[in-house]
Tab-separated table of C-alpha atoms and ligand atoms in Angstrom:
chain	number	residue	atom	x	y	z
A	251	MET	CA	-0.089	0.098	0.033
A	252	ALA	CA	2.548	2.484	1.077
A	253	TYR	CA	4.506	1.284	-2.170
A	254	GLY	CA	1.800	1.984	-3.985
A	255	ARG	CA	1.495	5.156	-2.829
A	256	LEU	CA	5.102	6.321	-3.124
A	257	SER	CA	5.257	4.918	-6.740
A	258	LEU	CA	2.153	6.913	-7.492
A	259	VAL	CA	4.115	9.882	-6.097
A	260	GLY	CA	6.973	8.847	-7.958
A	261	ALA	CA	4.970	8.651	-11.366
A	262	CYS	CA	3.044	12.208	-10.555
A	263	ALA	CA	6.770	13.558	-10.406
A	264	ALA	CA	7.995	12.022	-13.232
A	265	GLY	CA	5.040	12.987	-14.988
A	266	LEU	CA	5.613	16.678	-14.054
A	267	LEU	CA	9.113	16.784	-14.781
A	268	LEU	CA	8.177	14.777	-18.479
A	269	SER	CA	5.535	17.805	-19.123
A	270	SER	CA	7.998	20.455	-18.081
A	271	THR	CA	10.829	19.532	-20.045
A	272	ALA	CA	7.712	19.018	-22.868
A	273	ALA	CA	7.117	22.699	-21.912
A	274	PHE	CA	10.485	23.897	-22.932
A	275	ALA	CA	10.829	21.408	-25.824
A	276	GLN	CA	9.860	24.090	-28.454
A	277	GLY	CA	10.757	27.042	-26.529
A	278	GLU	CA	9.098	29.855	-25.117
A	279	VAL	CA	7.738	32.877	-26.806
A	280	GLU	CA	6.409	36.343	-25.697
A	281	VAL	CA	3.900	37.550	-28.375
A	282	LEU	CA	3.017	41.280	-28.383
A	283	HIS	CA	-0.145	41.777	-30.454
A	284	TRP	CA	-3.654	44.138	-30.305
A	285	TRP	CA	-6.070	41.226	-30.772
A	286	THR	CA	-8.358	42.086	-28.062
A	287	SER	CA	-11.891	42.133	-29.323
A	288	GLY	CA	-14.238	39.085	-29.336
A	289	GLY	CA	-13.342	37.799	-32.717
A	290	GLU	CA	-9.532	38.924	-32.316
A	291	ALA	CA	-9.157	37.246	-29.297
A	292	LYS	CA	-10.382	34.038	-30.315
A	293	ALA	CA	-8.416	33.825	-33.239
A	294	VAL	CA	-5.206	34.447	-31.532
A	295	GLY	CA	-6.392	31.779	-28.473
A	296	GLU	CA	-5.959	29.571	-31.887
A	297	LEU	CA	-2.524	30.691	-32.463
A	298	LYS	CA	-1.741	30.147	-28.469
A	299	ASP	CA	-3.184	26.620	-28.275
A	300	ALA	CA	-1.680	25.495	-31.249
A	301	TYR	CA	1.738	26.642	-29.996
A	302	GLU	CA	1.107	25.280	-26.480
A	303	ALA	CA	0.106	21.934	-28.095
A	304	GLN	CA	3.222	22.011	-29.717
A	305	GLY	CA	4.848	22.094	-25.910
A	306	GLY	CA	5.835	25.569	-26.191
A	307	THR	CA	5.233	28.173	-23.698
A	308	TRP	CA	3.481	31.391	-24.737
A	309	VAL	CA	3.630	34.615	-22.871
A	310	ASP	CA	0.430	36.891	-23.878
A	311	SER	CA	1.172	40.335	-24.239
A	312	PRO	CA	-1.997	41.947	-25.527
A	313	ILE	CA	-2.184	45.871	-25.658
A	314	ALA	CA	-5.619	47.219	-26.401
A	315	GLY	CA	-6.395	49.671	-29.259
A	316	GLY	CA	-8.118	48.683	-32.737
A	317	GLY	CA	-5.757	49.805	-35.637
A	318	GLY	CA	-2.474	48.757	-33.334
A	319	ASP	CA	-1.602	52.369	-32.856
A	320	ALA	CA	-1.034	51.583	-28.842
A	321	ALA	CA	0.601	48.374	-29.640
A	322	MET	CA	3.681	50.180	-31.870
A	323	THR	CA	4.104	52.899	-29.020
A	324	ALA	CA	4.572	49.819	-26.543
A	325	LEU	CA	6.872	48.097	-29.044
A	326	ARG	CA	9.029	50.834	-29.531
A	327	ALA	CA	9.474	51.398	-25.893
A	328	ARG	CA	10.454	47.947	-25.258
A	329	VAL	CA	12.873	47.701	-28.400
A	330	VAL	CA	14.612	51.169	-27.112
A	331	ALA	CA	14.745	49.524	-23.511
A	332	GLY	CA	16.677	46.873	-25.307
A	333	ASP	CA	13.944	44.282	-24.048
A	334	PRO	CA	12.134	43.141	-27.315
A	335	PRO	CA	9.000	40.753	-27.385
A	336	THR	CA	10.087	37.695	-29.224
A	337	ALA	CA	7.106	37.988	-31.631
A	338	VAL	CA	5.312	40.889	-32.715
A	339	GLN	CA	2.067	41.705	-34.756
A	340	LEU	CA	3.595	43.822	-37.647
A	341	LYS	CA	2.723	45.026	-41.112
A	342	GLY	CA	3.917	46.469	-44.585
A	343	PRO	CA	6.880	48.901	-44.425
A	344	GLY	CA	6.663	48.685	-40.790
A	345	ILE	CA	8.363	45.430	-41.150
A	346	GLN	CA	11.155	47.262	-43.152
A	347	GLU	CA	11.650	50.036	-40.927
A	348	TRP	CA	12.529	47.378	-37.873
A	349	ALA	CA	14.369	45.128	-39.927
A	350	GLU	CA	16.424	48.211	-41.199
A	351	GLN	CA	17.032	48.913	-37.701
A	352	GLY	CA	18.903	45.417	-37.465
A	353	VAL	CA	16.636	44.293	-34.378
A	354	LEU	CA	14.523	41.227	-36.579
A	355	ALA	CA	15.888	37.897	-36.695
A	356	ASP	CA	16.169	35.804	-39.433
A	357	VAL	CA	13.781	32.927	-40.143
A	358	SER	CA	14.516	31.773	-43.920
A	359	ASP	CA	15.895	28.539	-42.740
A	360	VAL	CA	12.339	27.385	-41.831
A	361	ALA	CA	10.867	29.285	-44.864
A	362	SER	CA	13.204	27.559	-47.274
A	363	GLU	CA	12.792	24.128	-45.836
A	364	GLU	CA	9.033	24.478	-46.033
A	365	ASN	CA	9.416	26.042	-49.560
A	366	TRP	CA	7.249	29.788	-48.410
A	367	ASP	CA	7.992	31.319	-51.357
A	368	ASP	CA	5.620	28.692	-53.101
A	369	LYS	CA	2.702	29.281	-50.727
A	370	LEU	CA	2.544	32.996	-50.568
A	371	PRO	CA	1.456	35.470	-53.103
A	372	ALA	CA	4.084	37.377	-54.175
A	373	VAL	CA	3.046	40.494	-52.941
A	374	LEU	CA	2.666	39.094	-49.415
A	375	ALA	CA	6.222	37.273	-49.719
A	376	ASP	CA	8.102	40.616	-50.351
A	377	ILE	CA	6.444	41.952	-47.546
A	378	MET	CA	7.948	39.599	-45.152
A	379	LYS	CA	11.495	39.734	-46.211
A	380	TYR	CA	14.019	42.319	-45.653
A	381	ASP	CA	17.264	41.681	-47.811
A	382	GLY	CA	15.962	38.775	-49.437
A	383	GLU	CA	15.530	36.900	-46.107
A	384	TYR	CA	12.334	35.872	-44.293
A	385	VAL	CA	11.762	37.939	-40.886
A	386	ALA	CA	7.916	37.758	-40.596
A	387	ALA	CA	5.286	35.493	-41.599
A	388	PRO	CA	1.917	36.270	-42.438
A	389	VAL	CA	-1.292	35.134	-40.789
A	390	ASN	CA	-3.881	36.144	-43.142
A	391	ILE	CA	-5.034	38.558	-45.926
A	392	HIS	CA	-7.710	40.927	-44.920
A	393	ARG	CA	-9.839	43.060	-46.994
A	394	VAL	CA	-10.681	46.730	-45.758
A	395	ASP	CA	-13.107	47.855	-48.560
A	396	TRP	CA	-16.421	45.984	-46.833
A	397	LEU	CA	-19.963	47.076	-46.445
A	398	TRP	CA	-21.381	45.198	-43.557
A	399	ALA	CA	-25.329	45.535	-42.893
A	400	ASN	CA	-28.219	44.601	-40.810
A	401	PRO	CA	-30.682	43.089	-43.366
A	402	GLU	CA	-33.797	43.761	-40.961
A	403	VAL	CA	-33.156	47.488	-40.630
A	404	LEU	CA	-32.503	47.600	-44.631
A	405	ALA	CA	-35.963	45.508	-44.782
A	406	LYS	CA	-37.404	48.410	-42.418
A	407	VAL	CA	-36.680	50.988	-45.460
A	408	ASP	CA	-37.236	48.514	-48.046
A	409	ALA	CA	-33.797	48.982	-49.287
A	410	GLU	CA	-31.275	46.275	-50.660
A	411	MET	CA	-27.316	46.299	-50.197
A	412	PRO	CA	-26.270	49.327	-52.116
A	413	THR	CA	-23.805	48.946	-55.041
A	414	THR	CA	-22.741	52.422	-55.843
A	415	TRP	CA	-22.001	55.167	-53.230
A	416	ASP	CA	-24.998	57.263	-54.995
A	417	GLU	CA	-27.331	54.138	-54.003
A	418	PHE	CA	-25.533	54.140	-50.367
A	419	ASN	CA	-26.273	57.636	-50.061
A	420	ALA	CA	-29.859	57.079	-50.947
A	421	VAL	CA	-30.405	54.029	-48.567
A	422	ALA	CA	-28.794	55.976	-45.716
A	423	ASP	CA	-31.059	58.825	-46.549
A	424	LYS	CA	-34.105	56.918	-45.960
A	425	LEU	CA	-32.765	55.110	-42.647
A	426	GLN	CA	-31.969	58.596	-41.281
A	427	GLU	CA	-35.724	59.611	-42.120
A	428	ALA	CA	-36.803	56.635	-40.182
A	429	GLY	CA	-34.921	57.345	-37.295
A	430	ILE	CA	-32.038	54.766	-37.600
A	431	THR	CA	-28.220	55.584	-37.730
A	432	PRO	CA	-27.248	54.890	-41.220
A	433	LEU	CA	-23.368	54.401	-40.288
A	434	ALA	CA	-21.757	52.878	-37.222
A	435	HIS	CA	-18.839	54.348	-36.664
A	436	GLY	CA	-16.029	54.961	-34.078
A	437	GLY	CA	-14.355	58.344	-34.105
A	438	GLN	CA	-11.084	57.449	-33.916
A	439	PRO	CA	-8.278	58.504	-36.752
A	440	TRP	CA	-7.534	54.854	-37.753
A	441	GLN	CA	-11.313	54.553	-38.492
A	442	ASP	CA	-11.589	57.874	-39.680
A	443	ALA	CA	-8.750	57.122	-42.015
A	444	THR	CA	-10.157	53.497	-43.216
A	445	LEU	CA	-13.606	55.303	-44.494
A	446	PHE	CA	-11.637	57.561	-46.417
A	447	GLU	CA	-9.771	54.930	-48.095
A	448	VAL	CA	-12.370	53.202	-49.161
A	449	VAL	CA	-13.961	55.932	-50.377
A	450	ALA	CA	-10.823	57.039	-52.273
A	451	LEU	CA	-10.837	53.342	-53.936
A	452	GLY	CA	-14.502	53.651	-54.389
A	453	VAL	CA	-14.522	57.356	-55.868
A	454	GLY	CA	-11.261	57.531	-57.660
A	455	GLY	CA	-10.647	53.649	-58.700
A	456	PRO	CA	-7.483	51.599	-58.122
A	457	ASP	CA	-4.990	53.799	-60.395
A	458	PHE	CA	-5.981	57.064	-58.448
A	459	TYR	CA	-5.700	54.994	-55.007
A	460	ARG	CA	-2.503	54.191	-56.030
A	461	LYS	CA	-0.934	57.691	-57.024
A	462	ALA	CA	-2.251	59.068	-54.273
A	463	LEU	CA	-2.274	57.200	-51.382
A	464	VAL	CA	0.985	54.837	-52.306
A	465	GLU	CA	3.302	57.002	-54.538
A	466	LEU	CA	2.062	60.168	-52.968
A	467	ASP	CA	1.442	62.161	-56.381
A	468	GLN	CA	0.660	65.734	-55.917
A	469	ASP	CA	-1.491	65.832	-59.000
A	470	ALA	CA	-3.495	63.409	-57.606
A	471	LEU	CA	-3.527	64.575	-54.192
A	472	THR	CA	-5.030	68.110	-55.189
A	473	SER	CA	-7.055	66.729	-58.324
A	474	ASP	CA	-10.809	67.413	-58.055
A	475	THR	CA	-11.118	63.140	-57.695
A	476	MET	CA	-9.773	64.181	-54.421
A	477	VAL	CA	-12.236	66.866	-53.760
A	478	ALA	CA	-14.839	64.560	-54.471
A	479	VAL	CA	-13.615	61.891	-52.335
A	480	PHE	CA	-13.801	64.546	-49.405
A	481	ASP	CA	-17.398	65.262	-50.558
A	482	GLN	CA	-18.589	61.479	-50.056
A	483	LEU	CA	-16.302	61.388	-46.387
A	484	ARG	CA	-18.526	64.341	-45.795
A	485	LYS	CA	-21.439	62.740	-46.288
A	486	LEU	CA	-20.837	59.892	-44.316
A	487	ARG	CA	-19.784	62.259	-41.740
A	488	GLY	CA	-23.712	63.076	-41.522
A	489	TYR	CA	-24.663	59.601	-41.587
A	490	VAL	CA	-22.922	58.852	-37.735
A	491	ASP	CA	-24.774	59.024	-34.598
A	492	PRO	CA	-23.880	61.976	-31.979
A	493	ASN	CA	-21.747	59.706	-29.818
A	494	PHE	CA	-19.667	58.317	-32.364
A	495	SER	CA	-16.266	59.938	-30.726
A	496	GLY	CA	-13.656	57.694	-29.241
A	497	ARG	CA	-15.793	54.561	-29.934
A	498	GLU	CA	-14.101	51.455	-30.496
A	499	TRP	CA	-14.740	49.688	-33.605
A	500	ASN	CA	-16.209	46.782	-32.196
A	501	LEU	CA	-18.702	48.612	-30.508
A	502	ALA	CA	-19.372	50.141	-33.658
A	503	THR	CA	-20.125	46.559	-34.776
A	504	GLN	CA	-22.317	45.703	-32.139
A	505	MET	CA	-24.759	48.609	-33.344
A	506	VAL	CA	-25.311	46.955	-36.742
A	507	MET	CA	-25.652	43.608	-34.655
A	508	ASN	CA	-28.271	45.229	-32.585
A	509	GLY	CA	-30.167	47.068	-35.244
A	510	GLU	CA	-29.383	50.661	-33.637
A	511	ALA	CA	-27.005	51.048	-37.230
A	512	GLY	CA	-27.942	50.010	-40.790
A	513	PHE	CA	-24.121	49.863	-41.960
A	514	GLN	CA	-20.678	49.601	-40.878
A	515	ILE	CA	-17.583	50.017	-43.538
A	516	MET	CA	-14.764	48.051	-42.070
A	517	GLY	CA	-12.065	45.650	-42.863
A	518	ASP	CA	-13.381	41.814	-42.620
A	519	TRP	CA	-11.925	41.566	-38.901
A	520	ALA	CA	-15.645	43.018	-38.289
A	521	LYS	CA	-17.039	39.495	-39.572
A	522	GLY	CA	-15.141	38.058	-36.612
A	523	GLU	CA	-16.928	40.227	-34.403
A	524	PHE	CA	-20.340	39.119	-35.460
A	525	LEU	CA	-19.017	35.425	-35.797
A	526	ALA	CA	-18.017	35.557	-32.152
A	527	ALA	CA	-21.418	36.825	-31.533
A	528	GLY	CA	-23.045	33.790	-33.084
A	529	GLN	CA	-24.239	35.622	-35.779
A	530	VAL	CA	-24.496	34.105	-39.533
A	531	PRO	CA	-23.604	35.632	-42.509
A	532	GLY	CA	-26.014	36.057	-45.088
A	533	GLU	CA	-29.103	35.529	-42.343
A	534	ASP	CA	-28.064	37.798	-39.212
A	535	PHE	CA	-25.558	39.843	-41.324
A	536	LEU	CA	-24.611	40.870	-44.882
A	537	CYS	CA	-21.199	41.648	-46.478
A	538	ALA	CA	-20.511	43.219	-49.709
A	539	ALA	CA	-17.351	44.499	-51.214
A	540	ALA	CA	-17.913	48.403	-50.684
A	541	PRO	CA	-18.964	50.287	-53.741
A	542	GLY	CA	-16.343	50.526	-56.492
A	543	ASP	CA	-13.522	48.378	-58.322
A	544	GLY	CA	-10.421	46.826	-56.594
A	545	PHE	CA	-9.232	45.300	-53.191
A	546	ILE	CA	-7.692	47.134	-50.298
A	547	LEU	CA	-5.155	44.382	-48.816
A	548	ASN	CA	-4.267	44.647	-45.132
A	549	SER	CA	-2.304	41.144	-44.272
A	550	ASP	CA	-1.425	40.499	-40.456
A	551	SER	CA	2.104	38.974	-39.784
A	552	ILE	CA	4.037	37.883	-36.587
A	553	ALA	CA	7.639	39.780	-37.047
A	554	PHE	CA	10.300	37.917	-35.130
A	555	PHE	CA	12.530	40.297	-32.960
A	556	LYS	CA	16.304	39.453	-32.251
A	557	VAL	CA	16.487	37.729	-28.602
A	558	ARG	CA	19.217	36.618	-26.534
A	559	ASP	CA	17.509	33.596	-24.767
A	560	GLU	CA	18.018	30.264	-26.323
A	561	GLU	CA	14.534	29.284	-25.648
A	562	GLN	CA	13.112	32.157	-27.383
A	563	GLN	CA	15.030	31.802	-30.169
A	564	LYS	CA	13.782	28.194	-30.852
A	565	GLY	CA	10.282	29.465	-30.086
A	566	GLU	CA	10.787	31.732	-32.892
A	567	LYS	CA	11.463	28.903	-35.212
A	568	VAL	CA	8.385	26.747	-33.984
A	569	LEU	CA	5.890	29.647	-34.129
A	570	ALA	CA	7.293	30.538	-37.527
A	571	SER	CA	6.506	26.923	-39.056
A	572	LEU	CA	3.291	26.764	-37.046
A	573	ILE	CA	1.954	30.066	-38.469
A	574	MET	CA	2.509	28.881	-42.073
A	575	SER	CA	0.855	25.240	-41.491
A	576	PRO	CA	-2.479	24.939	-43.193
A	577	ASP	CA	-4.303	23.793	-40.226
A	578	PHE	CA	-3.508	27.015	-38.387
A	579	GLN	CA	-4.111	29.223	-41.236
A	580	GLU	CA	-7.664	27.536	-41.677
A	581	SER	CA	-8.568	27.666	-37.528
A	582	PHE	CA	-7.076	31.082	-37.419
A	583	ASN	CA	-8.733	32.671	-40.340
A	584	LEU	CA	-12.032	31.079	-39.766
A	585	ALA	CA	-12.323	33.128	-36.225
A	586	LYS	CA	-10.609	36.438	-37.611
A	587	GLY	CA	-13.068	36.809	-40.635
A	588	SER	CA	-9.715	36.770	-42.968
A	589	ILE	CA	-8.692	34.683	-45.567
A	590	PRO	CA	-5.298	32.288	-45.166
A	591	ALA	CA	-1.837	33.890	-46.422
A	592	ASN	CA	-0.996	30.505	-47.259
A	593	GLU	CA	-2.621	29.826	-50.580
A	594	ASN	CA	-2.122	25.949	-50.299
A	595	VAL	CA	-5.184	26.222	-47.635
A	596	PRO	CA	-8.644	24.758	-49.254
A	597	MET	CA	-11.278	27.340	-48.649
A	598	ASP	CA	-14.154	24.751	-48.497
A	599	ASP	CA	-15.147	25.462	-44.818
A	600	PHE	CA	-14.959	29.152	-45.308
A	601	ASP	CA	-18.452	31.341	-45.647
A	602	HIS	CA	-19.313	33.205	-48.839
A	603	CYS	CA	-17.873	36.614	-47.317
A	604	ALA	CA	-14.444	34.819	-47.413
A	605	GLN	CA	-14.910	32.928	-50.786
A	606	THR	CA	-15.806	36.517	-52.204
A	607	SER	CA	-12.975	37.859	-51.026
A	608	LYS	CA	-10.492	35.048	-52.339
A	609	GLU	CA	-12.300	35.369	-55.907
A	610	ASP	CA	-12.017	39.083	-55.930
A	611	LEU	CA	-8.443	39.083	-54.387
A	612	GLU	CA	-7.598	37.020	-57.077
A	613	ALA	CA	-9.346	38.936	-59.941
A	614	ALA	CA	-7.594	42.202	-58.535
A	615	ILE	CA	-4.114	40.399	-58.707
A	616	GLU	CA	-4.894	39.681	-62.146
A	617	SER	CA	-6.226	43.113	-63.179
A	618	ASP	CA	-3.699	45.189	-61.396
A	619	SER	CA	-6.527	46.714	-58.972
A	620	LEU	CA	-5.138	45.071	-55.585
A	621	VAL	CA	-3.927	48.188	-53.589
A	622	PRO	CA	-2.262	48.273	-50.272
A	623	SER	CA	-4.010	49.837	-47.072
A	624	MET	CA	-2.633	53.375	-46.142
A	625	ALA	CA	-4.858	53.416	-42.988
A	626	HIS	CA	-3.586	49.964	-41.889
A	627	GLU	CA	0.281	50.355	-42.338
A	628	MET	CA	0.508	48.598	-45.486
A	629	ALA	CA	1.231	51.308	-48.222
A	630	VAL	CA	3.614	54.245	-46.575
A	631	PRO	CA	5.890	54.880	-43.865
A	632	ARG	CA	4.125	55.738	-40.233
A	633	SER	CA	5.400	59.226	-40.622
A	634	VAL	CA	3.418	59.732	-43.789
A	635	ARG	CA	0.211	57.548	-42.448
A	636	GLY	CA	0.145	60.076	-39.625
A	637	GLU	CA	0.041	63.061	-41.843
A	638	PHE	CA	-3.091	61.358	-43.427
A	639	LEU	CA	-4.752	60.375	-40.312
A	640	ASP	CA	-4.557	63.944	-38.806
A	641	VAL	CA	-6.008	65.894	-41.987
A	642	VAL	CA	-8.497	63.306	-42.248
A	643	THR	CA	-9.778	63.427	-38.668
A	644	ASN	CA	-9.574	67.251	-38.490
A	645	PHE	CA	-11.851	67.067	-41.463
A	646	PHE	CA	-14.218	64.480	-40.249
A	647	ASN	CA	-14.352	66.347	-36.496
A	648	SER	CA	-14.732	70.378	-38.270
A	649	ASP	CA	-16.546	71.751	-41.108
A	650	MET	CA	-13.539	72.099	-43.405
A	651	SER	CA	-14.358	72.209	-47.158
A	652	SER	CA	-13.113	69.590	-49.182
A	653	GLU	CA	-10.950	71.898	-51.102
A	654	ASP	CA	-9.198	73.123	-47.782
A	655	ALA	CA	-8.623	69.480	-46.882
A	656	VAL	CA	-7.346	68.839	-50.120
A	657	GLN	CA	-4.874	71.400	-49.548
A	658	THR	CA	-3.543	70.824	-46.309
A	659	LEU	CA	-3.645	67.057	-47.288
A	660	ALA	CA	-0.939	67.670	-50.272
A	661	THR	CA	1.010	69.930	-48.156
A	662	SER	CA	1.214	67.639	-45.326
A	663	ILE	CA	2.485	64.935	-47.474
A	664	ASP	CA	4.737	67.011	-49.319
A	665	ARG	CA	6.463	67.858	-46.182
A	666	ALA	CA	6.481	64.436	-44.535
A	667	ARG	CA	8.313	62.691	-47.457
A	668	LEU	CA	10.872	65.258	-47.485
B	887	BGC	C1	-5.472	44.488	-37.908
B	887	BGC	C2	-6.552	43.680	-37.879
B	887	BGC	C3	-7.439	44.270	-36.337
B	887	BGC	C4	-7.744	45.573	-36.731
B	887	BGC	C5	-8.432	46.148	-35.526
B	887	BGC	C6	-6.087	45.810	-38.149
B	887	BGC	O1	-4.984	46.928	-38.813
B	887	BGC	O2	-4.705	44.352	-39.209
B	887	BGC	O3	-6.016	42.476	-37.512
B	887	BGC	O4	-8.411	43.264	-36.269
B	887	BGC	O5	-6.484	46.296	-36.851
B	887	BGC	O6	-7.971	45.668	-34.461
């Protein structure tokens, strides 16, 4: 009996030893991210669970704040203090900016062993590399130019999902007359900039968008088309409720869910919120590409920082491999609202919004109408993005004329790019 108990204790101790060895077998990662809303937390939970299931130790560092501005401030402080997190949610030129400072770790050995070049669209592979070496791994492809709607609310005014901005304005007018907030919106600079870029693509088309928001061409920035973009933005401002200031984007999504508002213009992370609340696409909520041609690309990736700890170095490689695995790409994106970055992942289990996104992405690559998101840090350096955000937010929160906004924008961008 005593022997039996002892051996049980021994077995438990051995078990503990085994599990703690296993916990370190796949290293340790501290992951800094801003995935804190319902849908986002569910999605990042998939990554945490998958990493822990492989025996790794996950240290979570969430920094709340949609769009990631607060997270980027926290990251800067950590790197300056010489204590970077192991892995960080990072985007576009931001990856290149950090890599230039020599603080990112190379995971090219994992990437070449697993042929990442053959699994990613070229446009994404290029963003993940610095000097030809992979320093980040993409988790998804988000589309920014989406329109979300509550079908019951639309039915109240006998309206369908609009396909042009004029139609959108007409439905919004009807909703307003019926005492319903047409557009759920959160007044934060990155959300204002999200509206702005969706309208810029919708009103101006992909060539105009690229010239103005990516190449920062002065002719495009000062054009009549840009005046028309601000005119439509002014219209949208009139469709927002009085309490929009400072509201988080997921609370705006809730307004559509509970019928307080008709529409939200937001990237497909909003779908993650609808899904997390148990809503069914096509029944409880509608999705459609925002009016106009093209596709605004936003892709989240995890960038790896140079760390001294060997367990963390090991953890980076395990995480890099895990991120690109088809199983993870599927489960993460089913929760996040986006589509897989790894092109080899079958889309069978995804809903019709995601299927549309995938088809439109392929068509946009084919017709050269894929454009990178300015608001979501895929297009221009942070300093230039900051100028766009300032002008757009000032316009949105004042009675500035479209002509004045265009002049201010062109001057600010010219100054920022020096
Ligand atoms: C990110 C998404 C995130 C959204 C709201 C975007 O910039 O790419 O992953 O869900 O911000 O926080």
